[in-house]
Amino acid sequence: MKPFDKKIVLENGLEFYGYGFGADREVVNEIVFNTSMVGYQEILSDPSYTDQMVVMTYPLIGNYGAADEDYETKFPTIGGMVVREYNDTPSNFRYTKTLDEVFQEHNIPAISGLDTRRLMHIIRDEGAQLSILTDADTPTEEALARLRNYERPHDAVARVSCKKRWFSRTPNHKWDVVIIDCGIKNNFIRQLNALGCNVTMVPHNATLEEVMAFRPNGVLISNGPGDPADQTAAIELVRALRGKLPIFGLGLGMQIIALAYGARVEKMKYGHRGSNHPIKNHLTGEIEIAVQNHGYVVVPATGNLIEVTHTNLLDQTIEGIECRYDRVLAAQFDPTATAGECHDLFKKFVKLMEER
């Protein structure tokens, strides 16, 4: 049997040995799990996973490689990936690189051969925690000391946000939307373009004057990584914008909007990450099985004008909010387009711009 060359050490002292692939380097990250059966390329390229080591609960990863058209961002920033079995010989006519080649290209470490089922149970029972991916021969006490001395970063959004404005245009556009880029996914831009919106991306700390200079019809606060309380500039921007323009928030964007309206945002025990969460729309009574990727939950305060529109049926946490008076709506889940159709929330955002 081939000897193990890498291991994961958790804050609680447990160790999991395996085989490294991707970048050969040591990293310390928050460890979380994702229950999706497919979509590992979209997960690894979602900026919301910055500084996170993602445990994939589906046992076989890598079997369809990675295709150039399927990235959610040009430069993936995921902290790393943990898989049960890694397949380095993809069977897919569209693939351009193996998962190992993608991780090497972007300096992302990964590990395979672990008992991901047991690891997921630990995270579920004890909560998300720090982990270190290191060489198999690293002494346990030395690894734990590195975990104790690790300082959690608060600049994840600044690292993944655009540094200068950029545009995504569509023919015969009807609307102009400014996106506050906290780590936007390409799919959200595509959905806005499909609905006739020219899109302008601006950095996460853009000012009211910079946003209004583009004369937008609406503003989207994007998804992204990290603690929403760190995004003071974006929170103040929402406070200044509300009532002036329709605002749409996604993921981190919803948390930023909630804080701007006086609600609380709390860190979850282990978060929601996967593609099998039932979300109830209280406005229509419909239930949607939605993609999830968030580690914080909104707790509304009384008298803050926020109406709860969506909840997660697994744990009754809030997944969608709106303020009809200010033409503001937001979703914690991922309104991903299917079968070539744009999600109803994007259509609702466009309708708000039409009404204005």
Short mmCIF file of C-alpha atoms in Angstrom, two decimals:
data_model
loop_
_atom_site.label_atom_id
_atom_site.label_comp_id
_atom_site.label_asym_id
_atom_site.label_seq_id
_atom_site.Cartn_x
_atom_site.Cartn_y
_atom_site.Cartn_z
CA MET A 1 0.00 0.00 0.00
CA LYS A 2 1.28 3.44 -0.91
CA PRO A 3 2.30 5.35 2.25
CA PHE A 4 0.30 8.44 3.18
CA ASP A 5 2.08 11.71 2.41
CA LYS A 6 -0.39 14.32 3.77
CA LYS A 7 -2.78 14.69 6.69
CA ILE A 8 -5.51 16.97 8.05
CA VAL A 9 -5.27 17.97 11.72
CA LEU A 10 -8.33 19.51 13.39
CA GLU A 11 -8.44 21.92 16.32
CA ASN A 12 -9.77 19.10 18.50
CA GLY A 13 -6.56 17.12 17.87
CA LEU A 14 -7.97 14.48 15.51
CA GLU A 15 -5.86 13.53 12.49
CA PHE A 16 -6.89 12.19 9.08
CA TYR A 17 -4.19 10.79 6.79
CA GLY A 18 -4.35 10.73 3.01
CA TYR A 19 -2.66 11.45 -0.31
CA GLY A 20 -1.93 14.98 -1.48
CA PHE A 21 -2.70 16.33 -4.94
CA GLY A 22 -2.78 19.80 -6.38
CA ALA A 23 -0.32 22.27 -4.84
CA ASP A 24 2.24 20.79 -2.47
CA ARG A 25 2.05 23.28 0.39
CA GLU A 26 0.79 23.61 3.94
CA VAL A 27 -2.36 25.66 4.65
CA VAL A 28 -4.55 26.55 7.61
CA ASN A 29 -8.24 27.05 6.82
CA GLU A 30 -11.69 26.79 8.33
CA ILE A 31 -12.95 23.30 7.44
CA VAL A 32 -16.52 22.93 6.16
CA PHE A 33 -18.47 20.32 4.20
CA ASN A 34 -20.50 20.40 1.00
CA THR A 35 -23.16 17.80 0.22
CA SER A 36 -23.42 18.39 -3.55
CA MET A 37 -23.22 15.32 -5.78
CA VAL A 38 -22.00 17.34 -8.79
CA GLY A 39 -20.55 20.78 -9.41
CA TYR A 40 -17.12 20.50 -7.81
CA GLN A 41 -15.69 22.89 -10.43
CA GLU A 42 -18.27 25.54 -9.57
CA ILE A 43 -17.49 25.01 -5.88
CA LEU A 44 -13.71 25.32 -6.25
CA SER A 45 -14.14 28.51 -8.33
CA ASP A 46 -16.77 30.19 -6.10
CA PRO A 47 -15.03 33.12 -4.32
CA SER A 48 -17.31 32.56 -1.31
CA TYR A 49 -15.09 29.56 -0.40
CA THR A 50 -11.99 31.73 0.07
CA ASP A 51 -9.99 30.58 3.14
CA GLN A 52 -12.11 27.43 3.53
CA MET A 53 -11.10 23.78 3.29
CA VAL A 54 -14.11 22.06 1.70
CA VAL A 55 -14.88 18.42 2.47
CA MET A 56 -16.85 16.89 -0.41
CA THR A 57 -19.27 14.31 1.00
CA TYR A 58 -19.89 12.69 -2.39
CA PRO A 59 -17.27 9.90 -2.50
CA LEU A 60 -15.91 10.29 -6.07
CA ILE A 61 -14.52 13.64 -7.23
CA GLY A 62 -12.67 14.54 -10.43
CA ASN A 63 -14.35 12.08 -12.80
CA TYR A 64 -15.43 14.72 -15.33
CA GLY A 65 -12.41 17.01 -15.03
CA ALA A 66 -12.76 20.77 -15.47
CA ALA A 67 -14.04 22.70 -18.50
CA ASP A 68 -12.96 26.23 -19.38
CA GLU A 69 -16.57 27.46 -19.72
CA ASP A 70 -17.67 26.32 -16.25
CA TYR A 71 -15.59 28.50 -13.93
CA GLU A 72 -17.38 30.96 -11.64
CA THR A 73 -14.29 33.17 -11.48
CA LYS A 74 -11.03 33.44 -13.42
CA PHE A 75 -8.78 32.89 -10.41
CA PRO A 76 -10.10 30.35 -7.85
CA THR A 77 -9.32 31.19 -4.22
CA ILE A 78 -10.74 28.20 -2.35
CA GLY A 79 -8.55 27.22 0.59
CA GLY A 80 -8.39 23.56 -0.37
CA MET A 81 -10.44 20.42 -0.93
CA VAL A 82 -10.82 17.08 0.86
CA VAL A 83 -12.18 14.09 -1.07
CA ARG A 84 -12.68 10.39 -0.42
CA GLU A 85 -11.58 9.14 -3.85
CA TYR A 86 -9.92 11.29 -6.51
CA ASN A 87 -10.24 10.35 -10.21
CA ASP A 88 -7.37 11.65 -12.35
CA THR A 89 -8.62 10.16 -15.64
CA PRO A 90 -11.78 12.15 -16.49
CA SER A 91 -14.42 10.82 -18.87
CA ASN A 92 -15.91 13.96 -20.43
CA PHE A 93 -15.46 15.28 -23.97
CA ARG A 94 -15.62 18.88 -22.67
CA TYR A 95 -12.84 18.69 -20.09
CA THR A 96 -9.67 20.70 -20.65
CA LYS A 97 -7.78 19.98 -17.40
CA THR A 98 -7.87 17.44 -14.61
CA LEU A 99 -8.76 18.65 -11.13
CA ASP A 100 -5.15 18.08 -10.06
CA GLU A 101 -3.93 20.33 -12.89
CA VAL A 102 -6.42 23.07 -11.95
CA PHE A 103 -5.30 23.00 -8.31
CA GLN A 104 -1.63 23.07 -9.29
CA GLU A 105 -2.21 26.00 -11.64
CA HIS A 106 -3.87 28.06 -8.90
CA ASN A 107 -1.62 26.89 -6.02
CA ILE A 108 -4.48 25.16 -4.17
CA PRO A 109 -3.70 22.07 -2.05
CA ALA A 110 -6.00 19.06 -1.81
CA ILE A 111 -6.04 15.65 -0.17
CA SER A 112 -7.74 12.33 -0.96
CA GLY A 113 -8.14 8.94 0.68
CA LEU A 114 -9.73 10.20 3.91
CA ASP A 115 -12.85 8.97 5.67
CA THR A 116 -14.91 11.97 4.57
CA ARG A 117 -18.06 10.51 6.14
CA ARG A 118 -16.54 10.55 9.61
CA LEU A 119 -14.97 13.96 9.02
CA MET A 120 -18.34 15.40 7.99
CA HIS A 121 -19.99 13.98 11.11
CA ILE A 122 -17.36 15.66 13.30
CA ILE A 123 -17.94 19.04 11.63
CA ARG A 124 -21.72 18.60 11.92
CA ASP A 125 -21.58 17.64 15.60
CA GLU A 126 -18.79 19.95 16.81
CA GLY A 127 -19.14 22.78 14.29
CA ALA A 128 -16.84 24.26 11.67
CA GLN A 129 -13.32 24.67 13.03
CA LEU A 130 -9.79 25.43 11.96
CA SER A 131 -7.78 22.71 10.26
CA ILE A 132 -4.29 22.38 8.90
CA LEU A 133 -3.33 20.39 5.80
CA THR A 134 0.29 19.43 6.27
CA ASP A 135 2.86 16.71 5.60
CA ALA A 136 2.10 13.31 7.11
CA ASP A 137 5.28 13.41 9.21
CA THR A 138 4.50 16.78 10.84
CA PRO A 139 4.32 16.20 14.63
CA THR A 140 0.80 16.58 15.99
CA GLU A 141 1.78 19.10 18.67
CA GLU A 142 3.57 21.22 16.09
CA ALA A 143 0.50 21.21 13.84
CA LEU A 144 -1.78 22.15 16.77
CA ALA A 145 0.58 24.98 17.74
CA ARG A 146 0.29 26.40 14.22
CA LEU A 147 -3.49 26.25 14.54
CA ARG A 148 -3.41 28.04 17.89
CA ASN A 149 -1.19 30.79 16.51
CA TYR A 150 -3.26 31.30 13.37
CA GLU A 151 -5.09 34.62 13.08
CA ARG A 152 -8.29 34.49 11.07
CA PRO A 153 -8.11 36.96 8.17
CA HIS A 154 -10.64 39.78 7.77
CA ASP A 155 -9.63 40.86 4.26
CA ALA A 156 -11.10 38.01 2.19
CA VAL A 157 -13.52 40.27 0.31
CA ALA A 158 -10.76 42.78 -0.46
CA ARG A 159 -8.68 39.96 -1.95
CA VAL A 160 -11.40 38.61 -4.26
CA SER A 161 -13.13 41.88 -5.21
CA CYS A 162 -12.22 43.62 -8.46
CA LYS A 163 -9.64 46.38 -8.06
CA LYS A 164 -11.05 48.55 -10.84
CA ARG A 165 -14.40 48.79 -12.55
CA TRP A 166 -15.18 46.44 -15.42
CA PHE A 167 -18.17 45.85 -17.68
CA SER A 168 -20.31 43.00 -19.00
CA ARG A 169 -22.55 44.27 -21.77
CA THR A 170 -25.41 42.72 -23.72
CA PRO A 171 -26.96 43.74 -27.08
CA ASN A 172 -30.03 46.00 -27.00
CA HIS A 173 -29.88 46.44 -23.26
CA LYS A 174 -32.75 48.00 -21.31
CA TRP A 175 -31.25 48.44 -17.85
CA ASP A 176 -27.97 49.44 -16.27
CA VAL A 177 -26.99 47.58 -13.10
CA VAL A 178 -24.02 48.28 -10.84
CA ILE A 179 -22.68 45.27 -8.94
CA ILE A 180 -20.81 45.81 -5.68
CA ASP A 181 -18.26 43.06 -6.21
CA CYS A 182 -17.65 41.21 -2.95
CA GLY A 183 -16.76 38.02 -4.87
CA ILE A 184 -19.33 37.77 -7.65
CA LYS A 185 -20.08 34.49 -9.42
CA ASN A 186 -20.09 34.61 -13.22
CA ASN A 187 -23.50 32.94 -13.36
CA PHE A 188 -25.16 35.92 -11.68
CA ILE A 189 -23.70 38.26 -14.29
CA ARG A 190 -24.92 35.99 -17.07
CA GLN A 191 -28.46 36.01 -15.68
CA LEU A 192 -28.55 39.81 -15.57
CA ASN A 193 -27.19 40.03 -19.12
CA ALA A 194 -29.87 37.56 -20.29
CA LEU A 195 -32.55 39.87 -18.87
CA GLY A 196 -31.30 42.86 -20.86
CA CYS A 197 -29.01 44.40 -18.24
CA ASN A 198 -25.66 46.00 -18.93
CA VAL A 199 -23.55 45.32 -15.86
CA THR A 200 -20.82 47.43 -14.29
CA MET A 201 -18.68 45.81 -11.58
CA VAL A 202 -17.15 48.12 -8.97
CA PRO A 203 -14.94 47.31 -5.94
CA HIS A 204 -16.47 46.28 -2.61
CA ASN A 205 -15.67 49.64 -1.01
CA ALA A 206 -17.15 51.86 -3.74
CA THR A 207 -18.76 55.08 -2.51
CA LEU A 208 -22.26 56.38 -3.16
CA GLU A 209 -20.87 59.01 -5.54
CA GLU A 210 -18.93 56.40 -7.52
CA VAL A 211 -22.01 54.19 -7.87
CA MET A 212 -24.40 56.99 -8.84
CA ALA A 213 -21.93 58.32 -11.43
CA PHE A 214 -22.94 55.37 -13.64
CA ARG A 215 -26.61 56.43 -13.47
CA PRO A 216 -27.76 52.86 -12.72
CA ASN A 217 -31.33 51.60 -12.67
CA GLY A 218 -30.47 49.19 -9.85
CA VAL A 219 -27.67 47.89 -7.63
CA LEU A 220 -26.72 44.31 -6.77
CA ILE A 221 -24.69 43.51 -3.64
CA SER A 222 -22.89 40.29 -4.53
CA ASN A 223 -22.04 37.09 -2.74
CA GLY A 224 -18.61 36.72 -1.18
CA PRO A 225 -16.53 35.25 1.66
CA GLY A 226 -15.94 36.13 5.28
CA ASP A 227 -17.76 37.85 8.12
CA PRO A 228 -20.40 40.34 6.89
CA ALA A 229 -19.68 42.61 9.87
CA ASP A 230 -16.28 43.35 8.30
CA GLN A 231 -17.94 45.01 5.29
CA THR A 232 -18.58 48.40 6.86
CA ALA A 233 -18.23 50.31 3.57
CA ALA A 234 -20.85 48.16 1.83
CA ILE A 235 -23.21 48.40 4.82
CA GLU A 236 -23.00 52.19 4.77
CA LEU A 237 -23.50 52.20 1.02
CA VAL A 238 -26.76 50.25 1.35
CA ARG A 239 -27.97 52.69 4.01
CA ALA A 240 -27.24 55.57 1.66
CA LEU A 241 -28.80 53.87 -1.38
CA ARG A 242 -32.02 52.47 0.08
CA GLY A 243 -35.06 54.25 -1.25
CA LYS A 244 -33.06 55.77 -4.11
CA LEU A 245 -32.66 52.65 -6.29
CA PRO A 246 -33.83 49.01 -6.28
CA ILE A 247 -31.27 46.87 -4.44
CA PHE A 248 -30.74 43.12 -4.79
CA GLY A 249 -28.53 41.14 -2.40
CA LEU A 250 -27.17 37.60 -2.80
CA GLY A 251 -25.43 35.53 -0.11
CA LEU A 252 -23.07 37.90 1.67
CA GLY A 253 -25.04 40.67 -0.04
CA MET A 254 -28.19 39.66 1.86
CA GLN A 255 -26.29 39.71 5.15
CA ILE A 256 -24.93 43.18 4.34
CA ILE A 257 -28.45 44.42 3.56
CA ALA A 258 -29.79 42.90 6.79
CA LEU A 259 -27.10 44.67 8.85
CA ALA A 260 -27.87 47.94 7.07
CA TYR A 261 -31.50 47.60 8.16
CA GLY A 262 -30.65 46.91 11.79
CA ALA A 263 -31.00 43.12 11.83
CA ARG A 264 -28.45 40.81 13.42
CA VAL A 265 -26.25 38.29 11.63
CA GLU A 266 -24.91 35.28 13.53
CA LYS A 267 -22.35 32.64 12.60
CA MET A 268 -23.91 29.21 12.13
CA LYS A 269 -22.60 26.04 13.75
CA TYR A 270 -21.57 24.46 10.43
CA GLY A 271 -23.45 26.43 7.78
CA HIS A 272 -25.40 25.42 4.70
CA ARG A 273 -23.36 24.16 1.76
CA GLY A 274 -24.85 21.88 -0.85
CA SER A 275 -27.50 21.54 -3.54
CA ASN A 276 -30.26 19.74 -1.66
CA HIS A 277 -31.86 22.32 0.66
CA PRO A 278 -35.65 22.84 0.49
CA ILE A 279 -36.51 26.56 0.48
CA LYS A 280 -40.09 27.75 1.01
CA ASN A 281 -41.25 30.95 -0.68
CA HIS A 282 -43.81 32.47 1.71
CA LEU A 283 -45.12 34.83 -0.95
CA THR A 284 -46.15 32.03 -3.34
CA GLY A 285 -46.20 28.94 -1.14
CA GLU A 286 -43.82 27.17 -3.53
CA ILE A 287 -40.86 25.04 -2.42
CA GLU A 288 -37.58 25.04 -4.31
CA ILE A 289 -34.60 22.68 -3.89
CA ALA A 290 -31.79 25.20 -3.92
CA VAL A 291 -28.01 25.45 -3.86
CA GLN A 292 -26.63 26.76 -0.57
CA ASN A 293 -23.30 28.27 0.43
CA HIS A 294 -23.30 30.36 3.59
CA GLY A 295 -22.02 30.17 7.15
CA TYR A 296 -23.99 33.10 8.62
CA VAL A 297 -27.70 33.50 9.28
CA VAL A 298 -29.89 36.61 9.51
CA VAL A 299 -31.83 37.24 12.73
CA PRO A 300 -34.31 40.09 12.12
CA ALA A 301 -34.94 42.77 14.71
CA THR A 302 -38.38 44.29 15.27
CA GLY A 303 -39.25 47.49 13.48
CA ASN A 304 -36.54 47.27 10.80
CA LEU A 305 -38.91 47.17 7.76
CA ILE A 306 -37.61 43.73 6.71
CA GLU A 307 -40.11 41.06 5.68
CA VAL A 308 -39.06 37.40 5.63
CA THR A 309 -39.85 35.91 2.21
CA HIS A 310 -38.01 32.56 2.25
CA THR A 311 -37.07 30.03 4.93
CA ASN A 312 -35.07 26.81 4.94
CA LEU A 313 -37.40 23.91 5.78
CA LEU A 314 -34.58 21.86 7.34
CA ASP A 315 -33.90 24.24 10.22
CA GLN A 316 -36.30 27.18 9.68
CA THR A 317 -33.46 29.67 9.14
CA ILE A 318 -34.12 32.77 7.02
CA GLU A 319 -33.20 32.45 3.34
CA GLY A 320 -34.83 35.53 1.81
CA ILE A 321 -35.90 39.03 2.86
CA GLU A 322 -37.31 42.14 1.26
CA CYS A 323 -38.34 45.70 2.01
CA ARG A 324 -41.17 46.58 -0.35
CA TYR A 325 -41.16 50.24 0.64
CA ASP A 326 -37.52 50.69 -0.46
CA ARG A 327 -37.66 48.17 -3.35
CA VAL A 328 -35.04 45.95 -1.73
CA LEU A 329 -34.90 42.15 -1.96
CA ALA A 330 -32.26 39.58 -1.05
CA ALA A 331 -31.66 35.84 -0.99
CA GLN A 332 -29.36 33.74 1.15
CA PHE A 333 -29.63 30.73 -1.17
CA ASP A 334 -28.16 30.60 -4.67
CA PRO A 335 -30.78 31.52 -7.33
CA THR A 336 -29.06 29.51 -10.05
CA ALA A 337 -30.57 29.44 -13.53
CA THR A 338 -31.75 26.09 -14.87
CA ALA A 339 -32.69 24.92 -18.37
CA GLY A 340 -31.72 28.25 -19.89
CA GLU A 341 -34.19 30.19 -17.73
CA CYS A 342 -33.37 33.08 -15.40
CA HIS A 343 -34.42 32.65 -11.79
CA ASP A 344 -37.60 34.40 -10.64
CA LEU A 345 -35.66 36.56 -8.17
CA PHE A 346 -33.64 38.09 -10.99
CA LYS A 347 -36.88 38.71 -12.89
CA LYS A 348 -38.35 40.33 -9.77
CA PHE A 349 -35.31 42.62 -9.52
CA VAL A 350 -35.82 43.67 -13.15
CA LYS A 351 -39.50 44.29 -12.43
CA LEU A 352 -38.54 46.59 -9.56
CA MET A 353 -36.39 48.58 -11.97
CA GLU A 354 -39.26 48.73 -14.45
CA GLU A 355 -41.67 50.00 -11.80
CA ARG A 356 -39.22 52.68 -10.73
#
